[in-house]
Amino acid sequence: MKKRVFVTLKPGVLDPQGRAVHHALDGLGFEGVEDVRIGRLVELDLAGDVSDETIGKMCEQLLANTVIENYRIEDTPGTGE
Amino acid sequence: MKKRVFVTLKPGVLDPQGRAVHHALDGLGFEGVEDVRIGRLVELDLAGDVSDETIGKMCEQLLANTVIENYRIEDTPGTGE
């Protein structure tokens, strides 16, 4: 069973990496980019009996800094189920 | 218009960050984790007229190292369309 965890900065938290990418895209001549935010994607390959609740605990304890970051757990679409 | 770009290491490319997370999850007592891979998530807030082809060019030129990384462009589900 594959699960994806998205870890993103909470709204309002400054994202210097996203700002740098935004600036670089402008510099390369790409137009129409209004905002860029960078997050992490954690792809977990799990034995079948791991619940979303357990994955939530992994996020709270290790994968995300819940002071400044949100996390979201999703099934991997298409493959791997 | 919001788009998400996932940048992941190609299969077979060593992922030390994922291995470290896997090891740490084991150390915290989580069972059933078979593999962990870490990638980047780039959330782009775009003017309406930016095509997926243009986003592909952004990936090729800046967002992904296509020697060792794959990228995938997705619409943001639910919100922001």
PDB file of C-alpha atoms in Angstrom:
ATOM      1  CA  MET A   1       0.000   0.000   0.000  1.00  0.00           C
ATOM      2  CA  LYS A   2       1.448   3.336  -0.999  1.00  0.00           C
ATOM      3  CA  LYS A   3       0.531   6.583   0.699  1.00  0.00           C
ATOM      4  CA  ARG A   4       1.655  10.098   0.018  1.00  0.00           C
ATOM      5  CA  VAL A   5       2.127  12.685   2.732  1.00  0.00           C
ATOM      6  CA  PHE A   6       2.300  16.324   1.729  1.00  0.00           C
ATOM      7  CA  VAL A   7       4.003  18.651   4.170  1.00  0.00           C
ATOM      8  CA  THR A   8       3.439  22.315   3.433  1.00  0.00           C
ATOM      9  CA  LEU A   9       4.146  25.525   5.281  1.00  0.00           C
ATOM     10  CA  LYS A  10       1.097  27.030   6.960  1.00  0.00           C
ATOM     11  CA  PRO A  11      -0.365  30.088   5.285  1.00  0.00           C
ATOM     12  CA  GLY A  12       1.392  33.208   6.474  1.00  0.00           C
ATOM     13  CA  VAL A  13       4.676  31.472   7.211  1.00  0.00           C
ATOM     14  CA  LEU A  14       7.442  32.994   5.150  1.00  0.00           C
ATOM     15  CA  ASP A  15       8.733  30.647   2.440  1.00  0.00           C
ATOM     16  CA  PRO A  16      12.164  31.887   1.315  1.00  0.00           C
ATOM     17  CA  GLN A  17      12.703  28.853  -0.908  1.00  0.00           C
ATOM     18  CA  GLY A  18       9.428  29.504  -2.719  1.00  0.00           C
ATOM     19  CA  ARG A  19      10.316  33.163  -3.062  1.00  0.00           C
ATOM     20  CA  ALA A  20      13.694  32.278  -4.565  1.00  0.00           C
ATOM     21  CA  VAL A  21      12.058  29.922  -7.068  1.00  0.00           C
ATOM     22  CA  HIS A  22       9.487  32.594  -7.948  1.00  0.00           C
ATOM     23  CA  HIS A  23      12.268  35.102  -8.520  1.00  0.00           C
ATOM     24  CA  ALA A  24      14.237  32.624 -10.641  1.00  0.00           C
ATOM     25  CA  LEU A  25      11.177  31.814 -12.792  1.00  0.00           C
ATOM     26  CA  ASP A  26      10.708  35.550 -13.382  1.00  0.00           C
ATOM     27  CA  GLY A  27      14.371  35.795 -14.308  1.00  0.00           C
ATOM     28  CA  LEU A  28      14.001  32.991 -16.836  1.00  0.00           C
ATOM     29  CA  GLY A  29      11.194  34.913 -18.500  1.00  0.00           C
ATOM     30  CA  PHE A  30       8.204  32.870 -17.361  1.00  0.00           C
ATOM     31  CA  GLU A  31       5.150  35.069 -17.024  1.00  0.00           C
ATOM     32  CA  GLY A  32       1.928  34.582 -15.125  1.00  0.00           C
ATOM     33  CA  VAL A  33       3.453  33.079 -11.991  1.00  0.00           C
ATOM     34  CA  GLU A  34       1.742  34.741  -9.038  1.00  0.00           C
ATOM     35  CA  ASP A  35       3.034  32.717  -6.142  1.00  0.00           C
ATOM     36  CA  VAL A  36       5.249  29.719  -5.452  1.00  0.00           C
ATOM     37  CA  ARG A  37       5.271  27.631  -2.291  1.00  0.00           C
ATOM     38  CA  ILE A  38       7.602  24.715  -1.744  1.00  0.00           C
ATOM     39  CA  GLY A  39       6.707  21.707   0.349  1.00  0.00           C
ATOM     40  CA  ARG A  40       7.828  18.149   0.919  1.00  0.00           C
ATOM     41  CA  LEU A  41       6.362  14.991  -0.457  1.00  0.00           C
ATOM     42  CA  VAL A  42       6.885  11.809   1.542  1.00  0.00           C
ATOM     43  CA  GLU A  43       6.039   8.611  -0.297  1.00  0.00           C
ATOM     44  CA  LEU A  44       5.464   5.762   2.126  1.00  0.00           C
ATOM     45  CA  ASP A  45       5.399   2.140   1.059  1.00  0.00           C
ATOM     46  CA  LEU A  46       3.475   0.427   3.820  1.00  0.00           C
ATOM     47  CA  ALA A  47       2.326  -2.993   4.881  1.00  0.00           C
ATOM     48  CA  GLY A  48      -1.425  -3.258   4.426  1.00  0.00           C
ATOM     49  CA  ASP A  49      -2.400  -2.789   8.037  1.00  0.00           C
ATOM     50  CA  VAL A  50      -1.067   0.705   8.712  1.00  0.00           C
ATOM     51  CA  SER A  51      -3.937   3.098   9.345  1.00  0.00           C
ATOM     52  CA  ASP A  52      -4.127   6.766   8.436  1.00  0.00           C
ATOM     53  CA  GLU A  53      -4.229   7.454  12.163  1.00  0.00           C
ATOM     54  CA  THR A  54      -0.794   5.831  12.510  1.00  0.00           C
ATOM     55  CA  ILE A  55       0.508   7.853   9.586  1.00  0.00           C
ATOM     56  CA  GLY A  56      -0.830  10.943  11.346  1.00  0.00           C
ATOM     57  CA  LYS A  57       1.262  10.026  14.369  1.00  0.00           C
ATOM     58  CA  MET A  58       4.341   9.651  12.144  1.00  0.00           C
ATOM     59  CA  CYS A  59       3.693  13.171  10.860  1.00  0.00           C
ATOM     60  CA  GLU A  60       3.226  14.632  14.339  1.00  0.00           C
ATOM     61  CA  GLN A  61       6.366  12.981  15.685  1.00  0.00           C
ATOM     62  CA  LEU A  62       8.757  13.143  12.764  1.00  0.00           C
ATOM     63  CA  LEU A  63       7.637  14.150   9.300  1.00  0.00           C
ATOM     64  CA  ALA A  64       6.181  17.593   9.942  1.00  0.00           C
ATOM     65  CA  ASN A  65       6.917  20.485  12.261  1.00  0.00           C
ATOM     66  CA  THR A  66       3.316  21.156  13.233  1.00  0.00           C
ATOM     67  CA  VAL A  67       4.140  24.588  14.627  1.00  0.00           C
ATOM     68  CA  ILE A  68       4.721  25.935  11.135  1.00  0.00           C
ATOM     69  CA  GLU A  69       3.661  23.117   8.809  1.00  0.00           C
ATOM     70  CA  ASN A  70       0.466  21.345   7.808  1.00  0.00           C
ATOM     71  CA  TYR A  71       0.355  17.784   6.558  1.00  0.00           C
ATOM     72  CA  ARG A  72      -2.109  15.951   4.387  1.00  0.00           C
ATOM     73  CA  ILE A  73      -2.315  12.211   3.800  1.00  0.00           C
ATOM     74  CA  GLU A  74      -3.500  10.902   0.437  1.00  0.00           C
ATOM     75  CA  ASP A  75      -3.774   7.566  -1.273  1.00  0.00           C
ATOM     76  CA  THR A  76      -1.473   7.264  -4.241  1.00  0.00           C
ATOM     77  CA  PRO A  77      -3.793   7.404  -7.253  1.00  0.00           C
ATOM     78  CA  GLY A  78      -3.673   4.740  -9.904  1.00  0.00           C
ATOM     79  CA  THR A  79      -0.698   2.568  -9.097  1.00  0.00           C
ATOM     80  CA  GLY A  80       0.402   0.770  -6.020  1.00  0.00           C
ATOM     81  CA  GLU A  81      -2.909   0.124  -4.277  1.00  0.00           C
TER      82      GLU A  81
ATOM     83  CA  MET B   1      -5.292  28.650 -11.128  1.00  0.00           C
ATOM     84  CA  LYS B   2      -3.282  26.457  -8.807  1.00  0.00           C
ATOM     85  CA  LYS B   3      -1.081  23.643 -10.013  1.00  0.00           C
ATOM     86  CA  ARG B   4       1.050  21.205  -8.107  1.00  0.00           C
ATOM     87  CA  VAL B   5       4.344  19.880  -9.385  1.00  0.00           C
ATOM     88  CA  PHE B   6       5.768  16.763  -7.770  1.00  0.00           C
ATOM     89  CA  VAL B   7       9.485  16.242  -8.142  1.00  0.00           C
ATOM     90  CA  THR B   8      10.631  12.766  -7.179  1.00  0.00           C
ATOM     91  CA  LEU B   9      13.870  10.863  -7.522  1.00  0.00           C
ATOM     92  CA  LYS B  10      13.873   8.362 -10.352  1.00  0.00           C
ATOM     93  CA  PRO B  11      13.602   4.709  -9.346  1.00  0.00           C
ATOM     94  CA  GLY B  12      17.022   3.318  -8.565  1.00  0.00           C
ATOM     95  CA  VAL B  13      18.498   6.638  -7.503  1.00  0.00           C
ATOM     96  CA  LEU B  14      19.708   6.431  -3.923  1.00  0.00           C
ATOM     97  CA  ASP B  15      17.592   8.506  -1.532  1.00  0.00           C
ATOM     98  CA  PRO B  16      19.601   9.073   1.663  1.00  0.00           C
ATOM     99  CA  GLN B  17      16.966  11.416   3.088  1.00  0.00           C
ATOM    100  CA  GLY B  18      14.274   8.774   2.637  1.00  0.00           C
ATOM    101  CA  ARG B  19      16.525   6.156   4.172  1.00  0.00           C
ATOM    102  CA  ALA B  20      17.153   8.387   7.184  1.00  0.00           C
ATOM    103  CA  VAL B  21      13.421   8.948   7.651  1.00  0.00           C
ATOM    104  CA  HIS B  22      12.773   5.215   7.314  1.00  0.00           C
ATOM    105  CA  HIS B  23      15.411   4.505   9.957  1.00  0.00           C
ATOM    106  CA  ALA B  24      13.980   7.165  12.270  1.00  0.00           C
ATOM    107  CA  LEU B  25      10.448   5.780  11.902  1.00  0.00           C
ATOM    108  CA  ASP B  26      11.768   2.340  12.824  1.00  0.00           C
ATOM    109  CA  GLY B  27      13.522   3.878  15.819  1.00  0.00           C
ATOM    110  CA  LEU B  28      10.277   5.493  16.964  1.00  0.00           C
ATOM    111  CA  GLY B  29       8.619   2.082  16.934  1.00  0.00           C
ATOM    112  CA  PHE B  30       6.446   2.410  13.833  1.00  0.00           C
ATOM    113  CA  GLU B  31       6.005  -0.958  12.172  1.00  0.00           C
ATOM    114  CA  GLY B  32       4.985  -1.878   8.655  1.00  0.00           C
ATOM    115  CA  VAL B  33       7.009   0.800   6.861  1.00  0.00           C
ATOM    116  CA  GLU B  34       8.657  -0.882   3.903  1.00  0.00           C
ATOM    117  CA  ASP B  35      10.117   2.055   2.035  1.00  0.00           C
ATOM    118  CA  VAL B  36      10.264   5.848   2.250  1.00  0.00           C
ATOM    119  CA  ARG B  37      11.088   8.205  -0.594  1.00  0.00           C
ATOM    120  CA  ILE B  38      11.260  11.954  -0.199  1.00  0.00           C
ATOM    121  CA  GLY B  39      10.382  14.385  -2.948  1.00  0.00           C
ATOM    122  CA  ARG B  40       9.536  18.028  -3.424  1.00  0.00           C
ATOM    123  CA  LEU B  41       6.138  19.576  -3.894  1.00  0.00           C
ATOM    124  CA  VAL B  42       5.990  22.886  -5.752  1.00  0.00           C
ATOM    125  CA  GLU B  43       2.670  24.691  -5.500  1.00  0.00           C
ATOM    126  CA  LEU B  44       2.294  27.221  -8.281  1.00  0.00           C
ATOM    127  CA  ASP B  45      -0.322  29.952  -8.219  1.00  0.00           C
ATOM    128  CA  LEU B  46      -0.694  30.915 -11.866  1.00  0.00           C
ATOM    129  CA  ALA B  47      -2.538  33.343 -14.070  1.00  0.00           C
ATOM    130  CA  GLY B  48      -5.173  31.461 -16.046  1.00  0.00           C
ATOM    131  CA  ASP B  49      -3.308  31.298 -19.325  1.00  0.00           C
ATOM    132  CA  VAL B  50      -0.269  29.266 -18.328  1.00  0.00           C
ATOM    133  CA  SER B  51      -0.323  25.902 -20.080  1.00  0.00           C
ATOM    134  CA  ASP B  52       0.951  22.596 -18.755  1.00  0.00           C
ATOM    135  CA  GLU B  53       3.521  22.727 -21.536  1.00  0.00           C
ATOM    136  CA  THR B  54       4.911  25.937 -20.054  1.00  0.00           C
ATOM    137  CA  ILE B  55       4.981  24.375 -16.600  1.00  0.00           C
ATOM    138  CA  GLY B  56       6.903  21.477 -18.146  1.00  0.00           C
ATOM    139  CA  LYS B  57       9.489  23.965 -19.396  1.00  0.00           C
ATOM    140  CA  MET B  58       9.762  25.439 -15.886  1.00  0.00           C
ATOM    141  CA  CYS B  59      10.465  21.944 -14.591  1.00  0.00           C
ATOM    142  CA  GLU B  60      13.063  21.198 -17.245  1.00  0.00           C
ATOM    143  CA  GLN B  61      14.867  24.487 -16.712  1.00  0.00           C
ATOM    144  CA  LEU B  62      14.605  25.024 -12.981  1.00  0.00           C
ATOM    145  CA  LEU B  63      12.372  22.911 -10.793  1.00  0.00           C
ATOM    146  CA  ALA B  64      13.721  19.431 -11.484  1.00  0.00           C
ATOM    147  CA  ASN B  65      17.087  17.909 -12.233  1.00  0.00           C
ATOM    148  CA  THR B  66      15.894  15.642 -15.022  1.00  0.00           C
ATOM    149  CA  VAL B  67      19.039  13.522 -14.900  1.00  0.00           C
ATOM    150  CA  ILE B  68      17.993  12.015 -11.600  1.00  0.00           C
ATOM    151  CA  GLU B  69      14.456  13.315 -11.017  1.00  0.00           C
ATOM    152  CA  ASN B  70      11.025  12.886 -12.533  1.00  0.00           C
ATOM    153  CA  TYR B  71       8.317  15.504 -12.361  1.00  0.00           C
ATOM    154  CA  ARG B  72       4.575  15.279 -12.558  1.00  0.00           C
ATOM    155  CA  ILE B  73       2.115  18.130 -12.987  1.00  0.00           C
ATOM    156  CA  GLU B  74      -1.328  17.906 -11.388  1.00  0.00           C
ATOM    157  CA  ASP B  75      -4.289  20.169 -10.907  1.00  0.00           C
ATOM    158  CA  THR B  76      -4.888  21.028  -7.289  1.00  0.00           C
ATOM    159  CA  PRO B  77      -7.991  19.055  -6.350  1.00  0.00           C
ATOM    160  CA  GLY B  78     -10.973  20.772  -4.813  1.00  0.00           C
ATOM    161  CA  THR B  79      -9.860  24.285  -4.073  1.00  0.00           C
ATOM    162  CA  GLY B  80      -8.298  26.975  -6.126  1.00  0.00           C
ATOM    163  CA  GLU B  81      -9.526  26.082  -9.612  1.00  0.00           C
TER     164      GLU B  81
END
